Amino acid sequence: MAGAIAGAVAATLLLLLLALASAGAAAGEGRRLHTLFSVECGDYFDWQAVGLLHSLRKAGQPGGVTRLLSCAADQLSSYRGLGIGHTLQVPSYSRHPRTGDWYPAINKPAGVVHWLEHSPEADNVDWVVILDADQIVRGPIIPWELGAEKGKPVAAYYGYLKGCDNILAQLHTAHPEFCDKVGGILVMHIDDLRALAPLWLSKTEEVRQDKSHWSTNITGDIYGMGWISEMYGYSFGAAEVGLRHKINDDIMIYPGYTPRIGIEPLILHYGLPFKVGNWSFSKLEHHEDGIVYDCNRLFPPPPFPREVEAMELDQNVKRGLYLSIECMNTLNEGLLLHHTSAGCPKPQWSKYLSFLKSKRFSELTKPKYWSSPKVENKLTVQHVASPKSRHPKIHTLFSTECSSYFDWQTVGLMHSFRLSGQPGNITRLLSCTDEEVKNYKGHDLAPTHYVPSMNRNPLTGDWYPAINKPAAVLHWINHVQTDAEFIVILDADMIMRGPITPWEYGAKRGHPVSTPYDYLIGCDNMLAKIHTRNPSACDKVGGVIIMHIDDLRRFAMLWLHKSEEVRADKEHYATNITGDVYASGWISEMYGYSFAAAELNLRHIIKSDILIYPGYVPLPGAKYKVFHYGLRFGVGDWSFDKADWRNTDMVNKCWAKFPEPPDPSSITKDDKNARERDLLSIECGRALNKALYLHHKRRNCPRLSTTTGNISKKIEEVSTTNKLERVTQRSSTTTVGRNSETMHVTAQQAIESATDTGSRAHRPRRLARSSKIWIIAIWAISVLVFLLVISMFFSDRRRSVSRSRASRSQKAHI
């Protein structure tokens, strides 16, 4: 026995010596590694920190990890999260000590500077990995395996930092040619970080104060509020000290996006909303969520892997869905373990908890190791599509005008774009006059390219706003340098449901992809013969366009000219020639597109499963990528027509929204086609309202609970006004023979309908009161049942004690 113990001790000592030798060797090779991430005092960052720290442990990240905690003095006394991970408290810069500017994002560079100056850890490391709190790490992040070198850090690509290519970089760095569009993850040598950090902080302050250049078209910041000044501070600071990044576009992915084939990303960055089936998650919806301190409470679980298996046939898209559920499951696993360590009682069994503790989940989330070839220097690959990349780069465009009507459509499209997983960036082509730009409030709604308005043709004086679309595309082509190989062109009144890619639909040079517009009958008659030399090549298409950039460069000017040509041909406006139900030349731009494409012999690949109008019956098995809500649609008594909201400011009035569509569970039709049609209509309506809700939340509108009554009243008033306007318009177009009694009945029906709309608007409030009463009643009954059970328990115990005493007494007498 003694010999066995001695052997075990000897073996342990040997392993310890080997470990120390290994650590010494690593130190000798300059491979001491430390990971940093920055947070603030608050529940929002606490649950993110718990998730990130758990994922780092699970991934086997070597070296130490430090949470840089920025807290104001008055926050610390009430802050509950001091025990979350190894923490260095750093002064809060949320309210700038000199300027008074409120900008919490500056805490990241300020925290790094403080760590370098005050932490002994900084004197004992060679490499530093800097992450964001809202990330899940899937495998160890090893600088030398990623190809990082001294003077050449590794970072992820942030393509929307367009300020690197324009006046912003020229103003804020002496070396704009060195400005790299990077962020998300930073892997660099400690000497580089020491040189960079002070400039990172000072350049952030500098860009933050440069309010005259905050606009979206300069910075790429969709809010136009200087919110990404810290990212530019990093890029400009790095350019100033001459750091040339190795840009890695594969190491990090946003859940909801589809990874490149054969790539296992090491980081899941859940900074954007994402969804899997009917389940979705947005970190912004948990801004004040104390979930870290609520024993055994987790985020709503995503679908199980076997459910995801049945959702998608495309294996790579399915892999993207698996990454999304892995992100949420790892976050929930971290919360579960944190609750256990905090002394919470054992959670009640559930199928989901059983899965999180299963061997299957452990296998699915075991550490991933970087196996991709080391990235090349920025000089060779930043702006050139890699020849080894399976898919070409994409850029998405859509055209709007300076009006509230297009603003709410923009909010809807941008929200859906972020959720869709569409590769590449998106640009809004905003057509405005100089006067309109001065008074316009929606600059921050999307990355924007400003173009002169063609609403009123400068040569003919013709009022035709639709021509802004080809004019804007032409302006963008002539004024913007792009490395995208394919351009996707959408309309503002669309909601994206998934990525629209050239490789899925077969687009190639000379063969654009589009959707059928069968009512363009002018392709088959004299109209095409008049306006194109190649009428046989005229395709009846529109809505969604996927075109090679080389084709678009040849095509854009002709698209504009043909639109003007058809618009001027008033002799052929008739419905039987154009298919235009208004016979007003309104679809001249659509014919301009088809005739120009025919002129260049661009032969379209026409796909019927990309776009659907809500209210139409879907094709069997079609997985539509776009809703085009250009026509009125409805379900039961509810309907939506974008034209009814032409003059309503839905974007700048807090919590404004459209009438809610019915609940999907209320659709019980036996006809499968009708049911699927109605469910798609409901999905479109709900997507618009969700987009508006998140927009108002980002604008820091007052809490919804304090304004619910006013919102309901406004919705009721707007609904009433819109219905009455429509009835008045219908009445004005009736024949003179209609008597006043008929008009009176119609108006009375409108008033009754508006009253009914008002009652529906207030119904949720009555239901909410009813729900509260039921909750109180159930709570009271539960308390009574609990007291009854306790009473019975103690009563049984007293009887048991009495019997025990009687038994002992009898034994004593015997």
PDB file of N, CA, C and O in Angstrom, residues 28-58:
ATOM      1  N   GLY A  28       9.840  31.064 -22.827  1.00  0.00           N
ATOM      2  CA  GLY A  28      11.088  31.324 -23.531  1.00  0.00           C
ATOM      3  C   GLY A  28      10.859  31.626 -24.995  1.00  0.00           C
ATOM      4  O   GLY A  28      11.582  32.389 -25.607  1.00  0.00           O
ATOM      5  N   GLU A  29       9.863  31.018 -25.592  1.00  0.00           N
ATOM      6  CA  GLU A  29       9.558  31.257 -26.996  1.00  0.00           C
ATOM      7  C   GLU A  29       8.721  32.519 -27.194  1.00  0.00           C
ATOM      8  O   GLU A  29       8.360  32.859 -28.314  1.00  0.00           O
ATOM      9  N   GLY A  30       8.397  33.235 -26.119  1.00  0.00           N
ATOM     10  CA  GLY A  30       7.569  34.436 -26.225  1.00  0.00           C
ATOM     11  C   GLY A  30       6.135  34.118 -26.541  1.00  0.00           C
ATOM     12  O   GLY A  30       5.522  34.784 -27.383  1.00  0.00           O
ATOM     13  N   ARG A  31       5.587  33.088 -25.919  1.00  0.00           N
ATOM     14  CA  ARG A  31       4.225  32.664 -26.239  1.00  0.00           C
ATOM     15  C   ARG A  31       3.291  32.758 -25.033  1.00  0.00           C
ATOM     16  O   ARG A  31       2.345  31.995 -24.916  1.00  0.00           O
ATOM     17  N   ARG A  32       3.574  33.669 -24.120  1.00  0.00           N
ATOM     18  CA  ARG A  32       2.661  33.874 -22.998  1.00  0.00           C
ATOM     19  C   ARG A  32       1.447  34.663 -23.507  1.00  0.00           C
ATOM     20  O   ARG A  32       1.605  35.714 -24.124  1.00  0.00           O
ATOM     21  N   LEU A  33       0.271  34.163 -23.225  1.00  0.00           N
ATOM     22  CA  LEU A  33      -0.959  34.684 -23.841  1.00  0.00           C
ATOM     23  C   LEU A  33      -1.943  35.171 -22.783  1.00  0.00           C
ATOM     24  O   LEU A  33      -2.069  34.552 -21.717  1.00  0.00           O
ATOM     25  N   HIS A  34      -2.631  36.266 -23.061  1.00  0.00           N
ATOM     26  CA  HIS A  34      -3.655  36.778 -22.147  1.00  0.00           C
ATOM     27  C   HIS A  34      -4.830  37.300 -22.962  1.00  0.00           C
ATOM     28  O   HIS A  34      -4.651  37.861 -24.048  1.00  0.00           O
ATOM     29  N   THR A  35      -6.044  37.090 -22.434  1.00  0.00           N
ATOM     30  CA  THR A  35      -7.275  37.513 -23.128  1.00  0.00           C
ATOM     31  C   THR A  35      -7.959  38.607 -22.326  1.00  0.00           C
ATOM     32  O   THR A  35      -8.091  38.507 -21.096  1.00  0.00           O
ATOM     33  N   LEU A  36      -8.428  39.649 -23.018  1.00  0.00           N
ATOM     34  CA  LEU A  36      -9.123  40.775 -22.393  1.00  0.00           C
ATOM     35  C   LEU A  36     -10.500  40.950 -23.019  1.00  0.00           C
ATOM     36  O   LEU A  36     -10.690  40.679 -24.206  1.00  0.00           O
ATOM     37  N   PHE A  37     -11.454  41.408 -22.226  1.00  0.00           N
ATOM     38  CA  PHE A  37     -12.710  41.911 -22.777  1.00  0.00           C
ATOM     39  C   PHE A  37     -13.254  42.982 -21.836  1.00  0.00           C
ATOM     40  O   PHE A  37     -12.994  42.969 -20.633  1.00  0.00           O
ATOM     41  N   SER A  38     -13.994  43.922 -22.407  1.00  0.00           N
ATOM     42  CA  SER A  38     -14.441  45.108 -21.683  1.00  0.00           C
ATOM     43  C   SER A  38     -15.943  45.062 -21.436  1.00  0.00           C
ATOM     44  O   SER A  38     -16.720  44.697 -22.324  1.00  0.00           O
ATOM     45  N   VAL A  39     -16.346  45.423 -20.220  1.00  0.00           N
ATOM     46  CA  VAL A  39     -17.775  45.474 -19.863  1.00  0.00           C
ATOM     47  C   VAL A  39     -18.027  46.696 -18.985  1.00  0.00           C
ATOM     48  O   VAL A  39     -17.091  47.391 -18.563  1.00  0.00           O
ATOM     49  N   GLU A  40     -19.298  46.928 -18.713  1.00  0.00           N
ATOM     50  CA  GLU A  40     -19.705  47.989 -17.792  1.00  0.00           C
ATOM     51  C   GLU A  40     -20.527  47.383 -16.662  1.00  0.00           C
ATOM     52  O   GLU A  40     -20.945  46.226 -16.735  1.00  0.00           O
ATOM     53  N   CYS A  41     -20.751  48.176 -15.621  1.00  0.00           N
ATOM     54  CA  CYS A  41     -21.557  47.708 -14.496  1.00  0.00           C
ATOM     55  C   CYS A  41     -23.018  47.632 -14.920  1.00  0.00           C
ATOM     56  O   CYS A  41     -23.625  48.672 -15.213  1.00  0.00           O
ATOM     57  N   GLY A  42     -23.581  46.454 -14.929  1.00  0.00           N
ATOM     58  CA  GLY A  42     -24.984  46.326 -15.284  1.00  0.00           C
ATOM     59  C   GLY A  42     -25.354  44.907 -15.658  1.00  0.00           C
ATOM     60  O   GLY A  42     -24.500  44.115 -16.089  1.00  0.00           O
ATOM     61  N   ASP A  43     -26.637  44.587 -15.512  1.00  0.00           N
ATOM     62  CA  ASP A  43     -27.126  43.245 -15.810  1.00  0.00           C
ATOM     63  C   ASP A  43     -26.862  42.843 -17.256  1.00  0.00           C
ATOM     64  O   ASP A  43     -26.587  41.671 -17.553  1.00  0.00           O
ATOM     65  N   TYR A  44     -26.952  43.827 -18.168  1.00  0.00           N
ATOM     66  CA  TYR A  44     -26.790  43.556 -19.606  1.00  0.00           C
ATOM     67  C   TYR A  44     -25.432  42.929 -19.908  1.00  0.00           C
ATOM     68  O   TYR A  44     -25.332  41.937 -20.649  1.00  0.00           O
ATOM     69  N   PHE A  45     -24.375  43.500 -19.334  1.00  0.00           N
ATOM     70  CA  PHE A  45     -23.035  42.959 -19.579  1.00  0.00           C
ATOM     71  C   PHE A  45     -22.738  41.745 -18.702  1.00  0.00           C
ATOM     72  O   PHE A  45     -21.871  40.941 -19.050  1.00  0.00           O
ATOM     73  N   ASP A  46     -23.457  41.598 -17.595  1.00  0.00           N
ATOM     74  CA  ASP A  46     -23.174  40.469 -16.709  1.00  0.00           C
ATOM     75  C   ASP A  46     -23.513  39.135 -17.363  1.00  0.00           C
ATOM     76  O   ASP A  46     -22.738  38.183 -17.304  1.00  0.00           O
ATOM     77  N   TRP A  47     -24.704  39.059 -18.012  1.00  0.00           N
ATOM     78  CA  TRP A  47     -25.039  37.774 -18.637  1.00  0.00           C
ATOM     79  C   TRP A  47     -24.152  37.500 -19.847  1.00  0.00           C
ATOM     80  O   TRP A  47     -23.838  36.344 -20.152  1.00  0.00           O
ATOM     81  N   GLN A  48     -23.713  38.563 -20.532  1.00  0.00           N
ATOM     82  CA  GLN A  48     -22.780  38.360 -21.638  1.00  0.00           C
ATOM     83  C   GLN A  48     -21.435  37.841 -21.113  1.00  0.00           C
ATOM     84  O   GLN A  48     -20.819  36.944 -21.706  1.00  0.00           O
ATOM     85  N   ALA A  49     -20.966  38.425 -19.996  1.00  0.00           N
ATOM     86  CA  ALA A  49     -19.688  38.005 -19.421  1.00  0.00           C
ATOM     87  C   ALA A  49     -19.729  36.543 -18.980  1.00  0.00           C
ATOM     88  O   ALA A  49     -18.773  35.787 -19.191  1.00  0.00           O
ATOM     89  N   VAL A  50     -20.852  36.141 -18.367  1.00  0.00           N
ATOM     90  CA  VAL A  50     -20.999  34.748 -17.943  1.00  0.00           C
ATOM     91  C   VAL A  50     -20.898  33.809 -19.148  1.00  0.00           C
ATOM     92  O   VAL A  50     -20.207  32.788 -19.113  1.00  0.00           O
ATOM     93  N   GLY A  51     -21.558  34.165 -20.239  1.00  0.00           N
ATOM     94  CA  GLY A  51     -21.507  33.345 -21.445  1.00  0.00           C
ATOM     95  C   GLY A  51     -20.116  33.283 -22.047  1.00  0.00           C
ATOM     96  O   GLY A  51     -19.628  32.210 -22.424  1.00  0.00           O
ATOM     97  N   LEU A  52     -19.448  34.435 -22.167  1.00  0.00           N
ATOM     98  CA  LEU A  52     -18.114  34.461 -22.773  1.00  0.00           C
ATOM     99  C   LEU A  52     -17.105  33.695 -21.919  1.00  0.00           C
ATOM    100  O   LEU A  52     -16.315  32.895 -22.444  1.00  0.00           O
ATOM    101  N   LEU A  53     -17.115  33.926 -20.602  1.00  0.00           N
ATOM    102  CA  LEU A  53     -16.156  33.236 -19.730  1.00  0.00           C
ATOM    103  C   LEU A  53     -16.355  31.718 -19.768  1.00  0.00           C
ATOM    104  O   LEU A  53     -15.392  30.954 -19.800  1.00  0.00           O
ATOM    105  N   HIS A  54     -17.619  31.296 -19.762  1.00  0.00           N
ATOM    106  CA  HIS A  54     -17.896  29.855 -19.850  1.00  0.00           C
ATOM    107  C   HIS A  54     -17.374  29.284 -21.165  1.00  0.00           C
ATOM    108  O   HIS A  54     -16.751  28.213 -21.195  1.00  0.00           O
ATOM    109  N   SER A  55     -17.602  30.008 -22.265  1.00  0.00           N
ATOM    110  CA  SER A  55     -17.163  29.494 -23.567  1.00  0.00           C
ATOM    111  C   SER A  55     -15.639  29.450 -23.656  1.00  0.00           C
ATOM    112  O   SER A  55     -15.075  28.545 -24.285  1.00  0.00           O
ATOM    113  N   LEU A  56     -14.948  30.409 -23.033  1.00  0.00           N
ATOM    114  CA  LEU A  56     -13.487  30.393 -23.042  1.00  0.00           C
ATOM    115  C   LEU A  56     -12.945  29.179 -22.283  1.00  0.00           C
ATOM    116  O   LEU A  56     -11.989  28.529 -22.709  1.00  0.00           O
ATOM    117  N   ARG A  57     -13.576  28.877 -21.139  1.00  0.00           N
ATOM    118  CA  ARG A  57     -13.163  27.687 -20.389  1.00  0.00           C
ATOM    119  C   ARG A  57     -13.434  26.420 -21.188  1.00  0.00           C
ATOM    120  O   ARG A  57     -12.609  25.510 -21.270  1.00  0.00           O
ATOM    121  N   LYS A  58     -14.605  26.382 -21.799  1.00  0.00           N
ATOM    122  CA  LYS A  58     -14.998  25.204 -22.568  1.00  0.00           C
ATOM    123  C   LYS A  58     -14.100  25.008 -23.787  1.00  0.00           C
ATOM    124  O   LYS A  58     -13.787  23.883 -24.186  1.00  0.00           O
TER     125      LYS A  58
END
